[in-house]
Amino acid sequence: MLIIFLGVLSQWIAWRLRLPAIVLMSIAGLLIGPIFAVISPEESFGDLFRPLVSLAVAIILFEGSLNLNFKEIRGFNKPVWRIVTFGALLAWAGGTLASHYVAGLSWAVSFVIGGLFIVTGPTVIMPLLRQAKLKARPAALLKWEGIIVDPFGALLALFAFQFVLFAEGDVTAAAFGLFFLAALFATVLGAAAGLGMGWMFERGQIPEFLKSPMVFGVVLLTFVISDIVMHETGLLAVTAMGMVMANMNISSINDMRHFKETMSILLISSVFMMLTASLSMDVLFEIFNWSIISFVLVMLFIVRPLSIWLSTIGTDLSWQEKALVGWIAPRGIVALTVSGYFASVLLDAGFEDAELLTALTFALVFSTVVAHGFSITWIGRKLGLASSEDPGIIIIGASRFTTAMAKALYDMDKNVLLVDDSWGRLQKARQIGIKTYVGNILSEHTEYEVDLTPYEKMIVASETDSFNALVVNNFVPEMGRINLFQTALHQGDPADFHSSLSGRILFTEDWNIHVLDEKEEQGYAIRSTKLTERFTYEEFNKRWSANTIPLFIETAQGNIEFFTSDKVLEPKQGDTVISFTGPERDSDRIQERLETKRIKKDSQTKE
């Protein structure tokens, strides 16, 4: 209970404070584990501890590989494959040299651990990408590397171990060759499981309510069968399974992806807490050894940047992208779990210096998590690879009213994007200078063409209620229902649409998009009114309530808050109210001018 609760609580605090979640989870695990000795997961779970962690890692890795659609890297697949192949081998060589010459390990142990330390992984990369809001290309590079190299690193370490045993004469050439057959078996098994699941889904052989549980069971089965054949090949099997399913265009893949993502967040939180809480004080004290500190620094500032820069020679990556990817390489759960396995088998094989592996691994994991977790957003913005603008607003559906509202936001220097599938309806917005996109927001093409990272809020205002509801439901997992708005329903009975099928209704339930467009045609215009000590929101309502509808406010801090049917805003002094107001009467115009003069006179008097 404590592990799950504190893990999820760490994620929530990190979201609220905009801090790296993985750092808070590590600190929480250390506090309840070795520092205050509240729990000892390894003692509590006993023989189940390692299997539970391994199964959790399998699910996490599968969930990450479900996002590896080859269309995402169309146009820059060359640097991706260079990094996960040539770059990984360079990192292996560099890690081996650093382990031997800096950390003081034997060649045999260095050879094994150097292969393992190439891993980054979805357990640490995905939370950082959610936090940093990187642009699509560098984010894809880091994501693909993390997910593919995770099983590859475990396999390299396993290959190195088998090679060491072969060189020592402990295994025969035939037994050494079994390693390659086991890796091939794992790949084929994973791909077959993915194809089988996809085939059954598309032919209706599995009902909707059983799809996610069935995949869950098959992932665990695939992992365990492969791991029984040869330890650590299960990671390769589940990665192959996820990649195959991600590229089969399965109609229900998004539903599974959201379920798996929820599971993954729970598992990442729990497993990271379990692993850090299981460390001993002796391991923590060993970390402050100068050889370990020097090893970590070499891995951070020499091995990683060098492997990325050398492996991407001749690609179209900019120096900014190389610099960012060359810096960001946090190690996570896979490094901690697999290093524990290799520490035990190496000790059993007579390599006494392997007892240093746990301290060495945790030092690298914690250092990279902290260093990269706190720096990724800042460095991304400095290099121009992360959104440096204020959270923007995307508007779906171009009409007279939405174009006018987009212009109001644009005039306030807000980041706004207007999307519609008609080139003609976007013409006026383009002439004004507003960012536009021609296409269907739900199409797969749009998913890879439009970077939605800079946009925090979405307004859905097409003329079709059902389409609006579909868009809202599609973006709930990414943006959250609190940030999804739509104009009032205008077809049928509003009660026919359950609240879970729509976003927050903008403005008022009486003014749908057709009414708003008609009002704009009749001369209604968007007006900006600054509230002062004398001209309060109550005064604003008294003056303009007859022919005005408030749209949103810009707070004194520069934030945008929309008026909705479910929330009553209370604008304060210093806020600006943006409203949709009917044609001015002469008396209104005179009164507003008098108010403006009075405010100006009061200001001069104070000065």
XYZ file of C-alpha atoms in Angstrom:
607
model
C 0.000 0.000 0.000
C 2.741 2.427 1.008
C 4.761 1.747 -2.150
C 1.814 2.299 -4.499
C 0.468 5.310 -2.601
C 3.800 7.127 -2.289
C 4.685 6.304 -5.901
C 1.483 7.832 -7.273
C 1.693 10.721 -4.775
C 5.209 11.483 -6.052
C 3.845 11.585 -9.617
C 1.069 13.983 -8.563
C 3.393 16.310 -6.617
C 5.769 16.347 -9.579
C 2.880 17.327 -11.878
C 1.724 20.090 -9.539
C 5.213 21.529 -9.006
C 6.474 20.774 -12.541
C 9.353 18.687 -11.206
C 10.828 15.439 -12.584
C 8.618 12.656 -11.192
C 11.378 10.077 -11.324
C 13.530 12.197 -8.969
C 10.772 12.487 -6.369
C 10.096 8.734 -6.560
C 13.798 7.988 -6.016
C 13.973 10.299 -2.996
C 10.750 8.866 -1.527
C 12.076 5.317 -1.957
C 15.345 6.166 -0.239
C 13.516 7.845 2.654
C 11.182 4.927 3.427
C 13.873 2.335 2.703
C 17.524 2.622 3.737
C 17.344 6.020 5.457
C 14.388 5.575 7.878
C 13.909 1.798 7.445
C 10.118 2.032 7.295
C 9.879 -0.909 4.869
C 12.154 -3.448 3.223
C 10.454 -4.661 0.013
C 12.979 -7.462 -0.561
C 12.200 -8.927 2.873
C 8.449 -8.312 2.604
C 8.020 -9.903 -0.830
C 10.694 -12.553 -0.354
C 11.132 -14.835 -3.367
C 8.433 -12.909 -5.260
C 10.428 -9.658 -5.298
C 12.568 -10.271 -8.416
C 9.806 -11.973 -10.471
C 7.343 -9.155 -9.714
C 9.861 -6.522 -10.780
C 10.710 -8.451 -13.963
C 7.056 -8.857 -14.973
C 6.402 -5.176 -14.304
C 9.377 -4.206 -16.498
C 7.985 -6.427 -19.278
C 4.620 -4.616 -19.211
C 6.300 -1.189 -19.104
C 8.514 -2.022 -22.071
C 5.583 -3.435 -24.053
C 3.528 -0.296 -23.395
C 6.389 1.846 -24.632
C 6.881 -0.228 -27.778
C 3.159 0.149 -28.607
C 4.044 3.762 -29.442
C 6.765 2.844 -31.955
C 4.946 3.444 -35.216
C 7.418 3.684 -38.101
C 5.437 6.591 -39.570
C 6.620 8.703 -36.641
C 10.249 8.603 -37.814
C 9.516 8.974 -41.513
C 12.136 11.376 -42.856
C 14.671 10.870 -40.064
C 14.853 7.107 -39.648
C 18.574 7.150 -40.535
C 19.722 8.896 -37.321
C 17.381 6.704 -35.255
C 18.895 3.483 -36.564
C 22.432 4.904 -36.316
C 21.900 5.753 -32.650
C 20.361 2.401 -31.675
C 23.051 0.380 -33.506
C 26.380 2.116 -34.076
C 25.771 4.546 -31.205
C 24.928 1.691 -28.824
C 28.105 -0.189 -29.746
C 30.196 2.949 -29.220
C 28.532 3.474 -25.830
C 29.301 -0.160 -24.966
C 32.968 0.314 -25.814
C 33.140 3.608 -23.922
C 31.359 2.158 -20.879
C 33.703 -0.818 -20.843
C 36.805 1.412 -20.906
C 35.382 3.710 -18.216
C 34.467 0.754 -15.973
C 37.976 -0.685 -16.206
C 40.211 2.390 -16.157
C 38.100 4.708 -13.977
C 35.984 2.461 -11.728
C 38.759 -0.117 -11.433
C 36.749 -3.201 -12.406
C 38.295 -6.195 -14.131
C 38.060 -6.468 -17.912
C 35.522 -9.283 -17.685
C 33.130 -7.396 -15.377
C 33.679 -4.145 -17.308
C 32.804 -5.902 -20.577
C 29.484 -7.104 -19.128
C 28.461 -3.916 -17.327
C 29.506 -1.707 -20.264
C 26.842 -3.410 -22.388
C 24.165 -2.958 -19.756
C 24.862 0.739 -19.229
C 23.801 1.673 -22.770
C 20.133 1.385 -21.688
C 17.925 4.402 -21.030
C 14.375 3.082 -21.266
C 10.719 4.213 -21.183
C 10.604 4.128 -17.392
C 12.677 7.303 -17.256
C 12.409 8.772 -20.756
C 8.602 8.891 -20.976
C 8.088 10.888 -17.732
C 10.818 13.325 -18.815
C 9.273 13.814 -22.267
C 5.865 14.537 -20.708
C 7.527 17.139 -18.487
C 9.819 18.795 -21.052
C 7.382 19.330 -23.971
C 10.134 18.796 -26.549
C 9.462 19.207 -30.236
C 8.338 16.104 -32.114
C 11.676 15.175 -33.702
C 14.039 15.174 -30.667
C 11.271 13.621 -28.562
C 10.902 10.786 -31.105
C 14.676 10.233 -31.180
C 14.878 9.877 -27.398
C 11.744 7.724 -27.202
C 12.808 5.282 -29.919
C 16.326 4.980 -28.530
C 15.076 4.375 -24.994
C 12.602 1.650 -25.929
C 14.715 -0.225 -28.489
C 18.017 -0.046 -26.617
C 16.470 -1.325 -23.355
C 16.307 -4.985 -24.460
C 19.379 -4.495 -26.656
C 21.441 -3.448 -23.607
C 20.319 -6.470 -21.614
C 21.203 -8.715 -24.576
C 24.636 -7.128 -24.982
C 25.354 -7.712 -21.297
C 24.165 -11.308 -21.670
C 26.308 -11.774 -24.784
C 29.325 -10.306 -22.945
C 28.766 -12.664 -20.013
C 28.506 -15.696 -22.309
C 31.641 -14.552 -24.138
C 33.541 -14.171 -20.849
C 32.546 -17.692 -19.807
C 33.546 -18.991 -23.245
C 36.922 -17.225 -23.029
C 37.470 -18.636 -19.537
C 36.683 -22.109 -20.888
C 33.567 -22.498 -18.711
C 31.208 -23.007 -21.699
C 31.646 -24.591 -25.098
C 31.307 -22.887 -28.464
C 27.995 -24.676 -28.978
C 26.610 -23.300 -25.705
C 27.862 -19.835 -26.645
C 26.078 -20.142 -29.999
C 22.812 -20.922 -28.199
C 22.726 -17.263 -27.136
C 22.093 -16.148 -30.734
C 19.458 -18.824 -31.241
C 17.703 -17.738 -28.032
C 17.683 -14.088 -29.181
C 16.266 -15.138 -32.555
C 13.640 -17.279 -30.830
C 12.601 -14.354 -28.604
C 12.219 -12.044 -31.610
C 10.157 -14.564 -33.588
C 8.014 -15.423 -30.557
C 7.266 -11.759 -29.837
C 6.472 -10.951 -33.470
C 4.213 -14.032 -33.746
C 2.362 -13.075 -30.554
C 1.836 -9.543 -31.878
C 0.597 -10.768 -35.269
C -1.701 -13.277 -33.607
C -3.235 -10.697 -31.298
C -3.700 -8.220 -34.150
C -5.301 -10.870 -36.380
C -7.774 -11.867 -33.636
C -8.638 -8.245 -32.872
C -9.360 -7.281 -36.467
C -11.550 -10.344 -37.057
C -13.628 -9.869 -33.930
C -12.345 -13.012 -32.244
C -11.935 -11.162 -28.929
C -14.700 -8.930 -27.459
C -13.833 -5.343 -26.600
C -14.011 -5.859 -22.836
C -11.429 -8.666 -23.051
C -8.915 -7.039 -25.406
C -6.742 -5.282 -22.841
C -6.816 -8.180 -20.316
C -6.008 -10.645 -23.105
C -3.033 -8.579 -24.294
C -1.918 -8.231 -20.684
C -1.892 -12.009 -20.263
C -0.192 -12.701 -23.605
C 2.562 -10.152 -22.857
C 3.386 -11.906 -19.582
C 3.228 -15.333 -21.235
C 5.525 -14.244 -24.078
C 7.997 -12.697 -21.649
C 8.157 -15.727 -19.355
C 8.475 -18.329 -22.133
C 11.326 -16.383 -23.700
C 13.020 -15.822 -20.331
C 12.830 -19.536 -19.530
C 14.701 -20.309 -22.749
C 17.406 -17.784 -21.845
C 17.435 -15.170 -19.095
C 16.869 -11.509 -20.165
C 15.648 -12.374 -23.703
C 12.051 -11.787 -22.557
C 12.576 -8.020 -22.882
C 13.386 -8.484 -26.559
C 10.253 -10.612 -27.076
C 7.793 -8.083 -25.592
C 9.448 -5.220 -27.482
C 9.051 -7.108 -30.769
C 5.430 -7.868 -29.906
C 4.625 -4.211 -29.181
C 6.338 -2.900 -32.320
C 4.484 -5.388 -34.539
C 1.109 -4.425 -33.060
C 1.916 -0.697 -33.272
C 2.418 -0.975 -37.047
C -0.597 -3.180 -37.882
C -3.091 -0.256 -37.915
C -5.315 -2.054 -35.400
C -8.521 -0.061 -34.954
C -8.584 -0.439 -31.152
C -4.870 0.205 -30.599
C -5.504 3.568 -28.910
C -7.819 2.047 -26.304
C -5.175 -0.536 -25.453
C -2.463 2.108 -25.439
C -4.351 4.226 -22.888
C -5.003 1.192 -20.671
C -1.376 0.131 -20.846
C -0.219 3.699 -20.167
C -2.277 3.768 -16.969
C -0.817 0.421 -15.943
C 2.665 1.612 -16.864
C 2.431 4.726 -14.684
C 1.340 2.625 -11.707
C 4.080 0.068 -12.316
C 6.845 2.629 -12.878
C 5.888 4.366 -9.639
C 5.742 1.123 -7.665
C 8.823 -0.590 -9.103
C 11.071 2.455 -8.779
C 9.978 2.835 -5.159
C 10.597 -0.882 -4.500
C 14.075 -0.854 -6.009
C 15.300 2.286 -4.250
C 13.709 1.243 -0.942
C 15.539 -2.105 -1.178
C 18.994 -0.537 -1.180
C 21.109 -0.765 1.948
C 23.016 1.998 3.700
C 26.253 0.212 2.799
C 25.451 0.646 -0.900
C 24.659 4.331 -0.366
C 27.981 4.894 1.416
C 29.857 3.110 -1.371
C 28.488 5.622 -3.866
C 30.682 8.362 -2.402
C 33.800 6.500 -3.500
C 35.901 8.784 -5.736
C 36.311 6.090 -8.372
C 32.518 5.728 -8.671
C 31.991 9.494 -8.807
C 34.659 9.798 -11.509
C 33.051 6.939 -13.455
C 29.672 8.692 -13.412
C 31.202 11.962 -14.625
C 33.017 10.203 -17.483
C 29.803 8.453 -18.541
C 27.853 11.729 -18.424
C 30.280 14.105 -20.108
C 32.460 11.924 -22.359
C 31.000 8.520 -23.246
C 27.406 9.553 -23.981
C 28.069 12.757 -26.000
C 30.896 11.108 -27.945
C 28.818 8.051 -28.901
C 25.963 10.229 -30.191
C 28.125 12.698 -32.122
C 30.174 9.953 -33.786
C 27.205 7.730 -34.635
C 25.235 10.582 -36.253
C 28.005 11.819 -38.580
C 26.513 12.159 -42.047
C 22.909 12.433 -40.855
C 20.674 15.496 -41.099
C 20.562 16.081 -37.339
C 21.322 19.659 -36.353
C 24.029 20.369 -33.787
C 21.284 21.365 -31.350
C 19.608 17.969 -31.705
C 22.930 16.171 -31.317
C 23.732 18.212 -28.214
C 20.367 17.493 -26.584
C 20.317 13.760 -27.377
C 24.002 13.533 -26.433
C 23.207 14.879 -22.978
C 19.892 13.186 -22.154
C 20.428 9.515 -21.264
C 18.875 8.729 -17.863
C 19.181 5.122 -16.699
C 16.231 3.500 -14.960
C 14.551 0.317 -13.819
C 16.079 -2.039 -16.389
C 19.612 -1.027 -15.405
C 18.832 -1.573 -11.709
C 17.089 -4.921 -12.122
C 19.423 -6.479 -14.705
C 22.575 -5.332 -12.902
C 21.365 -7.207 -9.817
C 21.130 -10.400 -11.863
C 24.582 -9.986 -13.410
C 26.139 -9.070 -10.071
C 24.981 -12.413 -8.641
C 26.003 -14.571 -11.640
C 29.395 -12.872 -11.938
C 30.053 -13.404 -8.229
C 29.056 -17.042 -8.615
C 31.511 -17.291 -11.540
C 34.332 -16.093 -9.277
C 34.577 -12.387 -10.211
C 34.766 -10.807 -6.752
C 34.832 -7.185 -7.966
C 31.259 -7.666 -9.226
C 30.018 -6.847 -5.708
C 30.591 -3.193 -6.633
C 27.981 -3.349 -9.453
C 24.935 -2.451 -7.336
C 26.537 0.724 -5.967
C 27.938 1.627 -9.383
C 24.553 1.145 -11.083
C 22.593 3.117 -8.510
C 25.123 5.955 -8.618
C 24.709 6.189 -12.400
C 20.911 5.831 -12.247
C 20.383 8.453 -9.539
C 22.914 10.900 -10.995
C 21.479 10.735 -14.521
C 17.888 10.907 -13.295
C 18.596 14.042 -11.244
C 20.905 15.741 -13.761
C 18.759 15.067 -16.807
C 15.443 15.400 -15.016
C 16.156 18.945 -13.867
C 17.949 20.057 -17.030
C 15.949 18.650 -19.955
C 13.365 21.455 -20.069
C 15.919 24.254 -19.658
C 18.359 22.835 -22.209
C 15.547 22.029 -24.644
C 14.397 25.649 -24.558
C 17.919 27.064 -24.794
C 18.591 24.945 -27.884
C 15.233 25.840 -29.436
C 14.000 22.240 -29.243
C 11.237 22.737 -26.678
C 8.224 24.966 -26.586
C 9.338 28.283 -25.088
C 5.979 29.956 -25.638
C 3.196 30.193 -23.095
C 0.801 27.232 -23.255
C -1.249 27.811 -26.401
C -4.821 27.260 -27.538
C -5.913 25.214 -30.538
C -9.319 25.943 -32.097
C -11.060 23.282 -34.200
C -13.467 24.669 -36.798
C -13.057 27.936 -38.690
C -16.096 30.235 -38.797
C -16.820 33.938 -38.529
C -16.881 33.759 -34.733
C -13.900 31.427 -34.154
C -11.766 33.490 -36.532
C -12.679 36.638 -34.581
C -11.851 34.930 -31.276
C -8.571 33.595 -32.692
C -7.707 37.151 -33.770
C -8.422 38.442 -30.252
C -6.060 35.846 -28.799
C -3.481 36.577 -31.504
C -3.647 40.324 -30.734
C -2.944 39.456 -27.088
C 0.264 37.651 -28.209
C -1.179 34.240 -27.344
C -0.065 31.121 -29.202
C -3.182 30.097 -31.147
C -3.716 27.560 -33.957
C -6.901 27.404 -36.057
C -7.650 24.025 -37.683
C -10.241 23.268 -40.357
C -10.532 20.897 -43.303
C -11.514 23.776 -45.640
C -8.840 26.002 -47.174
C -11.440 28.687 -47.917
C -12.758 28.963 -44.360
C -9.189 29.574 -43.139
C -8.466 32.327 -45.679
C -9.321 35.287 -43.428
C -7.269 33.868 -40.536
C -4.253 33.410 -42.816
C -4.546 37.009 -44.022
C -4.503 38.223 -40.417
C -1.360 36.183 -39.684
C -2.911 33.533 -37.433
C -1.338 30.064 -37.581
C -3.631 27.682 -39.466
C -3.701 24.041 -40.537
C -5.857 22.528 -43.284
C -6.920 19.002 -42.381
C -9.008 16.804 -40.133
C -7.712 16.915 -36.568
C -8.569 13.217 -36.162
C -6.673 11.964 -39.211
C -3.482 9.950 -38.820
C -1.753 12.342 -41.226
C -2.507 15.273 -38.915
C -1.102 13.337 -35.941
C 2.332 13.276 -37.572
C 2.135 16.680 -39.305
C 0.991 18.926 -36.457
C 3.019 19.318 -33.289
C 0.425 19.726 -30.531
C 3.036 19.950 -27.772
C 2.816 23.764 -27.347
C -0.990 23.709 -26.936
C -2.507 23.231 -23.499
C -6.178 23.986 -24.242
C -8.462 22.979 -27.114
C -11.720 24.583 -28.276
C -13.882 22.374 -30.502
C -16.376 24.514 -32.415
C -17.365 22.736 -35.616
C -20.954 22.760 -36.838
C -21.491 19.082 -35.989
C -22.102 18.136 -32.350
C -21.192 14.482 -32.854
C -17.845 15.419 -34.416
C -17.134 17.790 -31.540
C -17.841 14.992 -29.038
C -15.591 12.608 -30.998
C -12.700 15.088 -30.997
C -13.084 15.726 -27.269
C -13.051 12.017 -26.432
C -10.019 11.453 -28.647
C -7.939 14.092 -26.858
C -9.012 13.462 -23.257
C -6.002 11.209 -22.455
C -3.490 13.729 -23.858
C -4.945 17.057 -22.698
C -7.321 16.219 -19.860
C -11.051 16.958 -19.881
C -10.490 20.127 -17.826
C -8.681 21.686 -20.824
C -11.168 20.617 -23.520
C -13.957 23.027 -24.443
C -16.728 22.967 -27.022
C -19.513 25.280 -28.091
C -23.085 24.582 -26.983
C -25.064 21.780 -28.576
C -27.534 22.805 -31.273
C -28.913 19.513 -32.597
C -31.457 17.495 -30.655
C -31.876 17.408 -26.914
C -28.721 18.351 -24.945
C -29.668 15.640 -22.447
C -28.971 13.075 -25.165
C -25.260 13.802 -24.798
C -23.878 12.429 -21.571
C -21.349 14.722 -19.872
C -18.623 12.143 -20.511
C -19.155 12.561 -24.271
C -18.505 16.270 -24.447
C -16.071 18.902 -23.331
C -16.865 21.796 -21.053
C -19.569 23.921 -22.671
C -18.233 27.364 -23.513
C -19.933 30.593 -22.496
C -23.571 29.537 -22.129
C -25.729 26.633 -23.282
C -27.981 29.043 -25.230
C -25.318 30.331 -27.624
C -24.189 27.579 -30.001
C -21.808 28.140 -32.922
C -24.649 29.044 -35.299
C -25.988 31.699 -32.926
C -22.488 33.076 -32.396
C -21.891 33.299 -36.155
C -25.253 35.047 -36.672
C -24.437 37.559 -33.939
C -21.070 38.289 -35.536
C -22.818 38.900 -38.861
C -25.265 41.283 -37.134
C -22.397 43.458 -35.945
C -21.372 41.872 -32.671
C -17.661 42.308 -32.002
C -15.091 41.117 -29.500
C -14.273 43.768 -26.907
C -11.494 43.925 -24.337
C -12.237 45.603 -20.975
C -9.649 46.136 -18.243
C -11.070 45.958 -14.705
C -9.928 48.592 -12.237
C -10.566 49.493 -8.633
C -13.540 51.629 -9.670
C -14.719 49.763 -12.752
C -15.297 46.314 -11.234
C -16.807 43.211 -12.797
C -20.159 44.154 -11.211
C -20.037 47.499 -13.012
C -19.144 45.685 -16.223
C -22.206 43.428 -15.894
C -24.517 46.360 -15.157
C -23.381 48.213 -18.237
C -23.107 45.442 -20.806
C -25.311 42.577 -19.641
C -28.115 43.361 -22.068
C -26.232 42.611 -25.276
C -22.959 41.034 -24.137
C -21.653 37.563 -23.455
C -18.305 37.224 -21.617
C -15.930 34.873 -23.461
C -12.783 34.642 -21.348
C -10.535 36.626 -19.082
C -6.832 37.313 -19.178
C -5.667 37.395 -15.602
C -3.154 39.905 -14.320
C -0.583 37.094 -14.559
C -1.332 36.589 -18.274
C -3.303 33.320 -17.997
C -6.409 32.645 -20.082
C -9.564 31.366 -18.335
C -12.739 30.679 -20.303
C -16.281 31.271 -19.133
C -18.151 27.951 -19.156
C -21.613 26.753 -18.243
C -20.229 24.731 -15.309
C -17.980 27.355 -13.719
C -18.624 30.935 -12.646
C -15.511 33.076 -12.969
C -14.934 36.030 -10.680
C -12.605 38.453 -12.495
C -10.611 40.719 -10.214
C -8.932 44.093 -10.423
C -6.174 43.963 -13.037
C -7.864 41.226 -15.074
C -9.052 41.879 -18.623
C -12.502 40.652 -19.668
C -12.883 39.713 -23.323
C -16.536 39.762 -24.322
C -18.740 39.393 -27.397
C -20.720 42.615 -27.521
C -23.532 43.876 -29.717
C -23.446 47.123 -31.733
C -22.735 50.090 -29.486
C -25.389 52.615 -28.645
C -24.396 56.297 -28.547
C -25.043 56.481 -24.804
C -22.789 53.459 -24.218
C -20.023 54.983 -26.295
C -20.194 58.297 -24.428
C -20.275 56.572 -21.036
C -17.231 54.441 -21.897
C -15.273 57.495 -23.033
C -16.125 59.290 -19.768
C -14.985 56.207 -17.805
C -11.710 56.108 -19.749
C -11.072 59.797 -19.046
C -11.840 59.267 -15.354
C -9.380 56.363 -15.095
C -6.704 58.431 -16.854
C -7.336 61.422 -14.557
C -7.139 59.222 -11.426
C -3.860 57.774 -12.646
C -2.378 61.248 -13.215
C -3.561 62.373 -9.782
C -1.817 59.394 -8.091
C 1.392 60.133 -9.990
